[in-house]
């Protein structure tokens, strides 16, 4: 029977040196979502895509097991030594735990505009930070404004 220390070491190996982080660093988020990665010779799938036809019930079942999560104010440690601290995109949408979309929400009622969100991405979000790094981080960065009637994606 595995001890809790053994489980902890296995979990760290899976996440960092030998598993998902290594695959993300070398191949990128989109490729890992599409093709998964190998962990000690075993293929780990990170997402299942909707089958073109519903003839294979197992493929449909796996697709339905995907988990899309929306999380508000996800904290991450900024990587810029000149500006250390915590960053918080307003919304992060993840597919099976991998961030795929970051969003900045702006409210016109308080004078915020989509232009403010664009500037926030340009000046406050460092593309070297893991969450925003090209290929490695979220696939999409977008903004949304709230008007009196509803929200519109820009």
XYZ file of N, CA, C and O in Angstrom:
616
model
N 0.833 -1.172 0.000
C 0.000 0.000 0.000
C 0.886 1.247 0.000
O 1.849 1.339 0.744
N 0.555 2.205 -0.860
C 1.355 3.416 -1.001
C 1.128 4.352 0.184
O 0.017 4.526 0.655
N 2.229 4.931 0.643
C 2.121 5.904 1.732
C 1.695 7.246 1.163
O 1.732 7.474 -0.042
N 1.307 8.163 2.039
C 0.890 9.487 1.550
C 2.075 10.221 0.928
O 1.913 10.983 -0.003
N 3.289 9.986 1.432
C 4.489 10.623 0.859
C 4.723 10.093 -0.556
O 5.045 10.855 -1.460
N 4.550 8.796 -0.782
C 4.708 8.202 -2.106
C 3.690 8.784 -3.073
O 4.017 9.128 -4.206
N 2.436 8.914 -2.607
C 1.396 9.509 -3.454
C 1.734 10.946 -3.807
O 1.541 11.390 -4.939
N 2.264 11.691 -2.836
C 2.639 13.084 -3.071
C 3.754 13.175 -4.116
O 3.701 13.996 -5.031
N 4.749 12.308 -4.008
C 5.856 12.304 -4.974
C 5.341 11.944 -6.367
O 5.693 12.586 -7.354
N 4.476 10.951 -6.464
C 3.907 10.550 -7.759
C 3.103 11.699 -8.366
O 3.189 11.964 -9.565
N 2.333 12.376 -7.537
C 1.529 13.500 -8.015
C 2.431 14.617 -8.548
O 2.177 15.169 -9.615
N 3.492 14.945 -7.829
C 4.420 15.980 -8.290
C 5.103 15.578 -9.588
O 5.295 16.397 -10.483
N 5.482 14.292 -9.715
C 6.105 13.821 -10.952
C 5.121 13.951 -12.115
O 5.497 14.347 -13.212
N 3.857 13.611 -11.872
C 2.838 13.702 -12.915
C 2.657 15.150 -13.355
O 2.584 15.461 -14.524
N 2.578 16.057 -12.394
C 2.310 17.457 -12.710
C 3.523 18.174 -13.272
O 3.398 19.000 -14.151
N 4.700 17.877 -12.767
C 5.851 18.690 -13.132
C 6.832 17.976 -14.047
O 6.698 18.004 -15.247
N 7.833 17.341 -13.472
C 8.964 16.868 -14.243
C 8.693 15.869 -15.340
O 9.334 15.880 -16.367
N 7.747 14.973 -15.147
C 7.582 13.898 -16.112
C 6.218 13.889 -16.783
O 5.949 13.053 -17.615
N 5.348 14.773 -16.391
C 3.978 14.664 -16.855
C 3.469 15.839 -17.648
O 4.059 16.257 -18.650
N 2.368 16.367 -17.182
C 1.614 17.349 -17.955
C 2.397 18.648 -18.172
O 2.358 19.211 -19.267
N 3.123 19.130 -17.185
C 3.859 20.386 -17.354
C 4.939 20.231 -18.419
O 5.116 21.098 -19.275
N 5.648 19.105 -18.379
C 6.684 18.850 -19.389
C 6.066 18.825 -20.785
O 6.605 19.398 -21.731
N 4.923 18.167 -20.919
C 4.248 18.100 -22.221
C 3.781 19.487 -22.660
O 3.929 19.856 -23.829
N 3.235 20.263 -21.739
C 2.782 21.618 -22.082
C 3.961 22.489 -22.507
O 3.862 23.252 -23.471
N 5.073 22.395 -21.789
C 6.254 23.207 -22.118
C 6.828 22.835 -23.484
O 7.243 23.694 -24.241
N 6.838 21.558 -23.801
C 7.472 21.143 -25.054
C 6.532 21.196 -26.254
O 6.971 21.469 -27.368
N 5.221 20.968 -26.038
C 4.316 20.858 -27.181
C 3.206 21.894 -27.201
O 2.570 22.085 -28.220
N 2.906 22.498 -26.068
C 1.872 23.525 -26.034
C 0.504 23.003 -25.632
O 0.219 21.806 -25.721
N -0.339 23.936 -25.198
C -1.660 23.599 -24.676
C -2.544 22.917 -25.715
O -3.166 21.895 -25.435
N -2.624 23.470 -26.907
C -3.512 22.917 -27.923
C -3.127 21.485 -28.285
O -3.985 20.605 -28.373
N -1.850 21.234 -28.465
C -1.405 19.886 -28.822
C -1.683 18.891 -27.687
O -2.111 17.764 -27.937
N -1.475 19.313 -26.440
C -1.742 18.420 -25.309
C -3.241 18.145 -25.198
O -3.645 17.015 -24.918
N -4.073 19.152 -25.447
C -5.514 18.916 -25.446
C -5.920 17.942 -26.553
O -6.732 17.052 -26.345
N -5.349 18.119 -27.720
C -5.720 17.266 -28.862
C -5.195 15.845 -28.743
O -5.877 14.887 -29.084
N -3.938 15.698 -28.307
C -3.273 14.400 -28.391
C -2.894 13.792 -27.040
O -2.378 12.672 -27.013
N -3.095 14.526 -25.949
C -2.712 14.004 -24.649
C -1.203 13.948 -24.496
O -0.462 14.612 -25.219
N -0.742 13.142 -23.555
C 0.696 12.999 -23.337
C 0.950 11.638 -22.715
O 0.020 10.958 -22.278
N 2.219 11.240 -22.698
C 2.573 9.946 -22.103
C 3.191 10.172 -20.733
O 3.968 11.094 -20.530
N 2.815 9.297 -19.826
C 3.349 9.320 -18.470
C 3.765 7.906 -18.143
O 2.919 7.026 -17.978
N 5.078 7.685 -18.129
C 5.634 6.352 -17.920
C 5.009 5.322 -18.845
O 4.572 4.255 -18.425
N 4.945 5.681 -20.122
C 4.473 4.769 -21.152
C 2.964 4.664 -21.296
O 2.469 3.990 -22.182
N 2.226 5.317 -20.445
C 0.761 5.267 -20.491
C 0.240 6.574 -21.063
O 0.615 7.650 -20.623
N -0.634 6.491 -22.070
C -1.198 7.699 -22.676
C -2.280 8.290 -21.772
O -3.191 7.591 -21.345
N -2.147 9.570 -21.493
C -3.127 10.303 -20.695
C -3.827 11.289 -21.629
O -3.186 12.147 -22.230
N -5.125 11.148 -21.786
C -5.897 12.066 -22.628
C -6.371 13.234 -21.770
O -6.854 13.041 -20.657
N -6.234 14.446 -22.283
C -6.638 15.640 -21.541
C -7.989 16.179 -21.996
O -8.559 17.034 -21.338
N -8.480 15.725 -23.137
C -9.788 16.162 -23.625
C -10.296 15.136 -24.626
O -9.517 14.450 -25.283
N -11.601 15.068 -24.714
C -12.238 14.200 -25.693
C -13.137 15.066 -26.555
O -13.934 15.841 -26.039
N -12.994 14.941 -27.856
C -13.754 15.774 -28.773
C -15.017 15.061 -29.232
O -15.078 13.833 -29.262
N -16.012 15.850 -29.563
C -17.307 15.298 -29.950
C -17.140 14.462 -31.216
O -16.616 14.929 -32.225
N -17.586 13.213 -31.160
C -17.470 12.378 -32.356
C -18.388 12.899 -33.461
O -19.463 13.435 -33.192
N -17.942 12.745 -34.703
C -18.725 13.220 -35.847
C -20.062 12.493 -35.933
O -21.067 13.067 -36.355
N -20.061 11.255 -35.535
C -21.287 10.459 -35.539
C -21.458 9.849 -34.160
O -20.494 9.536 -33.487
N -22.670 9.644 -33.737
C -22.928 9.081 -32.424
C -22.957 7.566 -32.406
O -23.587 6.972 -31.535
N -22.281 6.941 -33.359
C -22.331 5.487 -33.477
C -21.485 4.768 -32.426
O -21.693 3.597 -32.173
N -20.526 5.486 -31.848
C -19.657 4.875 -30.865
C -20.034 5.408 -29.481
O -19.634 6.490 -29.092
N -20.814 4.644 -28.714
C -21.281 5.139 -27.412
C -20.141 5.447 -26.442
O -20.244 6.341 -25.628
N -19.038 4.707 -26.535
C -17.900 4.958 -25.645
C -17.288 6.334 -25.928
O -16.954 7.076 -25.006
N -17.154 6.705 -27.213
C -16.603 8.017 -27.575
C -17.539 9.140 -27.125
O -17.087 10.177 -26.635
N -18.826 8.927 -27.258
C -19.805 9.922 -26.811
C -19.728 10.081 -25.294
O -19.733 11.203 -24.768
N -19.617 8.963 -24.587
C -19.532 9.006 -23.123
C -18.282 9.764 -22.660
O -18.340 10.575 -21.733
N -17.149 9.490 -23.309
C -15.909 10.196 -22.945
C -16.041 11.695 -23.221
O -15.608 12.512 -22.409
N -16.628 12.057 -24.352
C -16.847 13.470 -24.677
C -17.696 14.137 -23.593
O -17.403 15.245 -23.147
N -18.722 13.454 -23.139
C -19.625 14.010 -22.125
C -18.959 14.123 -20.754
O -19.440 14.845 -19.887
N -17.835 13.449 -20.570
C -17.108 13.535 -19.301
C -16.170 14.734 -19.231
O -15.615 15.020 -18.168
N -15.957 15.445 -20.343
C -15.161 16.668 -20.308
C -15.754 17.616 -19.284
O -16.972 17.677 -19.110
N -14.916 18.387 -18.621
C -15.380 19.369 -17.647
C -14.892 20.749 -18.048
O -13.695 21.012 -18.079
N -15.837 21.597 -18.369
C -15.550 22.994 -18.675
C -15.876 23.788 -17.420
O -17.004 23.735 -16.923
N -14.884 24.484 -16.877
C -15.109 25.244 -15.648
C -14.848 26.721 -15.892
O -13.971 27.092 -16.669
N -15.622 27.533 -15.236
C -15.475 28.990 -15.286
C -15.111 29.422 -13.880
O -15.861 29.176 -12.933
N -13.951 30.059 -13.738
C -13.465 30.472 -12.427
C -13.200 31.973 -12.436
O -12.563 32.490 -13.355
N -13.685 32.634 -11.423
C -13.508 34.086 -11.300
C -12.282 34.384 -10.444
O -12.018 33.718 -9.455
N -11.537 35.404 -10.865
C -10.393 35.920 -10.114
C -9.362 34.835 -9.776
O -9.012 34.628 -8.619
N -8.859 34.169 -10.789
C -7.813 33.161 -10.591
C -6.499 33.887 -10.304
O -6.078 34.740 -11.077
N -5.883 33.550 -9.197
C -4.613 34.184 -8.841
C -3.450 33.411 -9.439
O -3.450 32.182 -9.458
N -2.452 34.146 -9.916
C -1.210 33.536 -10.378
C -0.064 34.436 -9.940
O -0.244 35.639 -9.726
N 1.105 33.858 -9.787
C 2.274 34.624 -9.372
C 2.914 35.206 -10.621
O 3.251 34.477 -11.559
N 3.061 36.536 -10.622
C 3.692 37.197 -11.766
C 5.163 36.800 -11.836
O 5.845 36.711 -10.822
N 5.643 36.589 -13.050
C 7.018 36.146 -13.235
C 8.018 37.260 -13.431
O 9.216 37.020 -13.443
N 7.569 38.495 -13.563
C 8.472 39.613 -13.811
C 9.084 40.080 -12.489
O 8.375 40.560 -11.617
N 10.414 39.957 -12.335
C 11.037 40.365 -11.075
C 10.887 41.866 -10.799
O 10.944 42.303 -9.668
N 10.665 42.666 -11.863
C 10.482 44.112 -11.661
C 9.087 44.427 -11.141
O 8.851 45.492 -10.593
N 8.142 43.499 -11.333
C 6.758 43.706 -10.901
C 6.230 42.425 -10.256
O 5.324 41.796 -10.761
N 6.853 42.028 -9.113
C 6.398 40.794 -8.479
C 5.018 40.993 -7.869
O 4.577 42.101 -7.639
N 4.370 39.915 -7.655
C 3.063 40.000 -7.024
C 2.102 38.997 -7.612
O 2.486 38.046 -8.275
N 0.845 39.287 -7.393
C -0.230 38.390 -7.803
C -1.027 39.052 -8.920
O -1.385 40.223 -8.819
N -1.283 38.303 -9.975
C -2.169 38.758 -11.037
C -3.492 38.029 -10.919
O -3.548 36.917 -10.385
N -4.564 38.661 -11.396
C -5.887 38.040 -11.311
C -6.721 38.386 -12.534
O -7.382 39.414 -12.552
N -6.718 37.550 -13.569
C -7.682 37.783 -14.635
C -9.092 37.620 -14.066
O -9.307 36.829 -13.144
N -10.044 38.360 -14.602
C -11.405 38.315 -14.070
C -12.023 36.927 -14.200
O -12.663 36.440 -13.287
N -11.838 36.291 -15.347
C -12.423 34.968 -15.611
C -11.379 34.095 -16.302
O -10.671 34.545 -17.187
N -11.311 32.835 -15.892
C -10.523 31.823 -16.610
C -11.462 30.659 -16.900
O -12.128 30.154 -15.999
N -11.518 30.280 -18.165
C -12.303 29.112 -18.564
C -11.309 27.990 -18.836
O -10.355 28.168 -19.590
N -11.533 26.858 -18.182
C -10.616 25.720 -18.299
C -11.348 24.509 -18.842
O -12.529 24.304 -18.558
N -10.628 23.710 -19.609
C -11.135 22.433 -20.102
C -10.348 21.340 -19.398
O -9.125 21.249 -19.571
N -11.018 20.579 -18.565
C -10.388 19.505 -17.802
C -9.153 19.979 -17.038
O -8.146 19.293 -16.954
N -9.240 21.186 -16.502
C -8.175 21.731 -15.665
C -7.140 22.554 -16.397
O -6.328 23.217 -15.752
N -7.133 22.527 -17.718
C -6.167 23.338 -18.474
C -6.822 24.649 -18.892
O -7.878 24.634 -19.535
N -6.210 25.790 -18.561
C -6.817 27.071 -18.940
C -6.804 27.247 -20.460
O -5.777 27.058 -21.106
N -7.958 27.586 -21.018
C -8.049 27.798 -22.463
C -8.468 29.223 -22.814
O -8.188 29.693 -23.907
N -9.134 29.928 -21.897
C -9.587 31.292 -22.159
C -9.374 32.128 -20.905
O -9.681 31.678 -19.797
N -8.844 33.340 -21.082
C -8.843 34.327 -19.999
C -9.694 35.493 -20.472
O -9.720 35.816 -21.659
N -10.396 36.117 -19.531
C -11.276 37.243 -19.873
C -11.102 38.371 -18.866
O -10.920 38.124 -17.676
N -11.185 39.578 -19.369
C -11.269 40.760 -18.519
C -12.654 41.342 -18.727
O -13.077 41.578 -19.863
N -13.383 41.537 -17.642
C -14.745 42.065 -17.695
C -14.718 43.560 -17.381
O -14.052 43.976 -16.442
N -15.446 44.323 -18.137
C -15.523 45.772 -17.923
C -16.981 46.186 -17.860
O -17.835 45.649 -18.548
N -17.255 47.195 -17.043
C -18.613 47.662 -16.806
C -18.719 49.119 -17.240
O -18.093 49.997 -16.647
N -19.515 49.377 -18.261
C -19.673 50.750 -18.759
C -20.310 51.659 -17.722
O -20.097 52.864 -17.746
N -21.088 51.082 -16.806
C -21.746 51.892 -15.774
C -20.729 52.570 -14.857
O -21.032 53.565 -14.230
N -19.525 51.990 -14.754
C -18.481 52.587 -13.918
C -17.394 53.252 -14.752
O -16.318 53.552 -14.255
N -17.670 53.443 -16.032
C -16.729 54.144 -16.903
C -15.652 53.263 -17.512
O -14.740 53.759 -18.155
N -15.725 51.965 -17.316
C -14.749 51.063 -17.907
C -15.190 50.705 -19.318
O -16.381 50.539 -19.577
N -14.228 50.576 -20.209
C -14.532 50.235 -21.598
C -13.714 49.020 -22.022
O -12.788 48.599 -21.320
N -14.048 48.503 -23.169
C -13.279 47.403 -23.738
C -11.846 47.856 -23.998
O -10.906 47.070 -23.876
N -11.667 49.121 -24.302
C -10.317 49.654 -24.503
C -9.488 49.509 -23.223
O -8.298 49.220 -23.276
N -10.112 49.698 -22.053
C -9.419 49.474 -20.784
C -8.953 48.022 -20.675
O -7.850 47.747 -20.201
N -9.792 47.092 -21.108
C -9.427 45.669 -21.071
C -8.267 45.390 -22.020
O -7.347 44.652 -21.676
N -8.304 45.978 -23.205
C -7.199 45.780 -24.160
C -5.889 46.285 -23.573
O -4.851 45.636 -23.678
N -5.938 47.467 -22.959
C -4.728 48.022 -22.334
C -4.255 47.133 -21.188
O -3.055 46.968 -20.980
N -5.198 46.560 -20.454
C -4.839 45.665 -19.365
C -4.080 44.454 -19.902
O -3.068 44.049 -19.336
N -4.536 43.889 -21.011
C -3.816 42.772 -21.620
C -2.449 43.226 -22.144
O -1.463 42.505 -22.029
N -2.389 44.418 -22.712
C -1.134 44.898 -23.296
C -0.089 45.256 -22.236
O 1.095 44.966 -22.409
N -0.513 45.855 -21.122
C 0.444 46.404 -20.173
C 0.492 45.681 -18.827
O 1.521 45.705 -18.162
N -0.600 45.066 -18.408
C -0.623 44.421 -17.093
C -0.448 42.911 -17.160
O -0.201 42.287 -16.135
N -0.628 42.321 -18.306
C -0.510 40.877 -18.467
C 0.772 40.575 -19.238
O 0.869 40.861 -20.424
N 1.736 40.009 -18.549
C 3.036 39.729 -19.141
C 2.963 38.429 -19.940
O 2.644 37.375 -19.385
N 3.264 38.481 -21.234
C 3.189 37.265 -22.053
C 4.208 36.199 -21.657
O 4.135 35.076 -22.128
N 5.143 36.532 -20.768
C 6.095 35.529 -20.272
C 5.512 34.719 -19.116
O 6.011 33.651 -18.797
N 4.451 35.244 -18.491
C 3.802 34.492 -17.412
C 3.146 33.248 -18.001
O 2.559 33.283 -19.080
N 3.219 32.153 -17.282
C 2.743 30.866 -17.780
C 1.310 30.920 -18.308
O 1.015 30.370 -19.360
N 0.431 31.597 -17.602
C -0.975 31.646 -18.005
C -1.166 32.314 -19.362
O -2.095 31.995 -20.094
N -0.274 33.237 -19.726
C -0.429 34.001 -20.974
C 0.620 33.663 -22.022
O 0.593 34.207 -23.118
N 1.546 32.780 -21.700
C 2.642 32.477 -22.622
C 2.132 31.824 -23.901
O 1.310 30.906 -23.865
N 2.625 32.301 -25.035
C 2.220 31.780 -26.339
C 2.464 30.277 -26.387
O 3.510 29.800 -25.977
N 1.509 29.553 -26.887
C 1.480 28.098 -27.007
C 1.291 27.408 -25.668
O 0.601 26.426 -25.579
N 1.907 27.879 -24.609
C 1.932 27.171 -23.327
C 0.734 27.515 -22.445
O 0.258 26.699 -21.686
N 0.240 28.733 -22.530
C -0.823 29.177 -21.629
C -2.197 29.050 -22.256
O -2.442 28.209 -23.121
N -3.094 29.912 -21.792
C -4.455 29.928 -22.325
C -4.406 30.229 -23.815
O -3.545 30.962 -24.294
N -5.325 29.661 -24.550
C -5.342 29.812 -26.004
C -5.946 31.136 -26.442
O -5.616 31.648 -27.505
N -6.847 31.694 -25.635
C -7.567 32.904 -26.011
C -7.567 33.879 -24.850
O -7.803 33.499 -23.712
N -7.323 35.145 -25.145
C -7.496 36.221 -24.180
C -8.517 37.171 -24.770
O -8.360 37.620 -25.903
N -9.575 37.464 -24.042
C -10.641 38.294 -24.594
C -11.201 39.212 -23.514
O -10.820 39.124 -22.359
N -12.101 40.082 -23.936
C -12.732 40.990 -22.984
C -14.227 41.004 -23.223
O -14.710 40.610 -24.271
N -14.930 41.468 -22.221
C -16.378 41.537 -22.304
C -16.821 42.820 -21.638
O -16.235 43.256 -20.657
N -17.840 43.437 -22.199
C -18.387 44.640 -21.569
C -19.808 44.361 -21.140
O -20.524 43.568 -21.756
N -20.219 45.002 -20.083
C -21.577 44.843 -19.603
C -22.320 46.135 -19.899
O -21.949 47.202 -19.445
N -23.360 46.014 -20.693
C -24.202 47.176 -20.959
C -25.426 47.067 -20.079
O -25.569 46.142 -19.289
N -26.359 47.981 -20.219
C -27.554 47.934 -19.386
C -28.406 46.703 -19.676
O -29.052 46.175 -18.810
N -28.401 46.239 -20.923
C -29.287 45.148 -21.284
C -28.653 43.764 -21.094
O -29.287 42.859 -20.606
N -27.400 43.604 -21.516
C -26.765 42.288 -21.406
C -25.271 42.423 -21.647
O -24.750 43.517 -21.800
N -24.597 41.291 -21.749
C -23.159 41.288 -22.005
C -22.907 40.951 -23.455
O -23.598 40.146 -24.052
N -21.854 41.551 -23.988
C -21.464 41.301 -25.368
C -19.994 40.912 -25.383
O -19.187 41.598 -24.778
N -19.673 39.842 -26.055
C -18.259 39.489 -26.212
C -17.672 40.332 -27.325
O -18.280 40.529 -28.343
N -16.490 40.817 -27.097
C -15.808 41.641 -28.091
C -14.686 40.837 -28.708
O -13.952 40.175 -28.071
